[in-house]
Amino acid sequence: MHIITRHTLALAATLIAAQASAEVNFYEHDNFQGRTFTTQRQIGNFERFGFNDRASSVVVNGERWERWEVCEDVRFRGRCVVLRPGQYASLGQMGLNDRVSSVRPVARNMRVGDNRYAPAPMPPAVASQVIFYERENFEGRSFAAERPVDDFGRFGFNDRASSVVVLGGPWEACTDNAFAGRCAVLRPGRYASLAAMGMNDRVSSVRQVGPQVRVEEQRYAPPPVAVYDNRRRGDERTFEADVTSVRAVVGPVEQRCWMEQEQVSQNSGGSNPGGAVVGALIGGILGHQVGGGTGKDIATAGGAVAGAVVGSRMGANGQQVQTQNVQRCTNVAAQGRPEYWDVTYSFRGTEHRIQMTTRPGPTITVNGQGEPRA
């Protein structure tokens, strides 16, 4: 008896866990716009949530067998239709625009007649996601969202965001609660600083922009740096690929310049560079070679001065000597933390190369085509 009970409880827990991954998102307007209402469980009366007869579009997330029944009356009465996973840009085509009053999940092994299903939805896309960071360059605490958030204060992140990563689709970020105040539409990509759009430490609400919504160009934030979305697509299988090389890329070569005093010997008939010029150049080269780290600039300048002194002696031969300032420059490797890692990995006999913002381990997770996955 106890064994049967334990098995029954285990089965129930498994079903509950599976159902918890499914959810349905209702939107106030067509094309996934306006206020939203999200649930992962049955709701017998939308009135208790202030959303009765308000839904005009809906997104169903979950596995292909996770279906939902929506009804025009409370407690699952009146006209009802079954929704499969996907995006329904308008409930008007099924006669339920602004008429939904209750919703409940459909059991996995329940048979549903074809006449009860809503028209086929658009395929479910990879969930759109936005990740805010407390400091610029994606540092400090982070806050991620996959659905609209009308008040960052409820999550302890109001007026704290300084950089952001957008995945999947565009999001609208606003300076006030409830998507009010100054707003900017963020395209998918990496925004290392929100200061460029005047929103550093000012974001208070954020929401997705529907796939069919037209956005005027002036509403967009400045273009971001491209980002690769490595999240898993549905139930695709993943594998581990061996990393074969990792190279840290610090940044572009920088030009360092300094001023030198150059002594020029002149004959009565015109100018004639003396040994001081040659001495200055040789000294500068030696100084650059012996310099290292932050002391490189000091070594370079010191070498140039020493060379100039030697040169002045070489040029002192009864000729008139003049001194002038000359700018010298050299290219040096950038210093500091790597900007990214250039990574090569091998999967099923094929070599792949990617750039990562963090150093990888001995393997990288990929899908069957060798594409990186989280």
PDB file of N, CA and C in Angstrom, residues 19 44 179 283:
ATOM      1  N   GLN A  19       3.219  20.413 -16.135  1.00  0.00           N
ATOM      2  CA  GLN A  19       2.219  21.432 -16.400  1.00  0.00           C
ATOM      3  C   GLN A  19       2.717  22.824 -16.049  1.00  0.00           C
ATOM      4  N   GLY A  44     -11.131  30.316 -13.358  1.00  0.00           N
ATOM      5  CA  GLY A  44     -12.561  30.152 -13.581  1.00  0.00           C
ATOM      6  C   GLY A  44     -13.297  31.443 -13.838  1.00  0.00           C
ATOM      7  N   PHE A 179       4.639  51.539 -18.289  1.00  0.00           N
ATOM      8  CA  PHE A 179       5.045  51.871 -19.651  1.00  0.00           C
ATOM      9  C   PHE A 179       4.755  53.320 -20.016  1.00  0.00           C
ATOM     10  N   GLY A 283      67.764  56.691 -29.650  1.00  0.00           N
ATOM     11  CA  GLY A 283      67.353  56.633 -28.247  1.00  0.00           C
ATOM     12  C   GLY A 283      65.898  56.256 -28.098  1.00  0.00           C
TER      13      GLY A 283
END
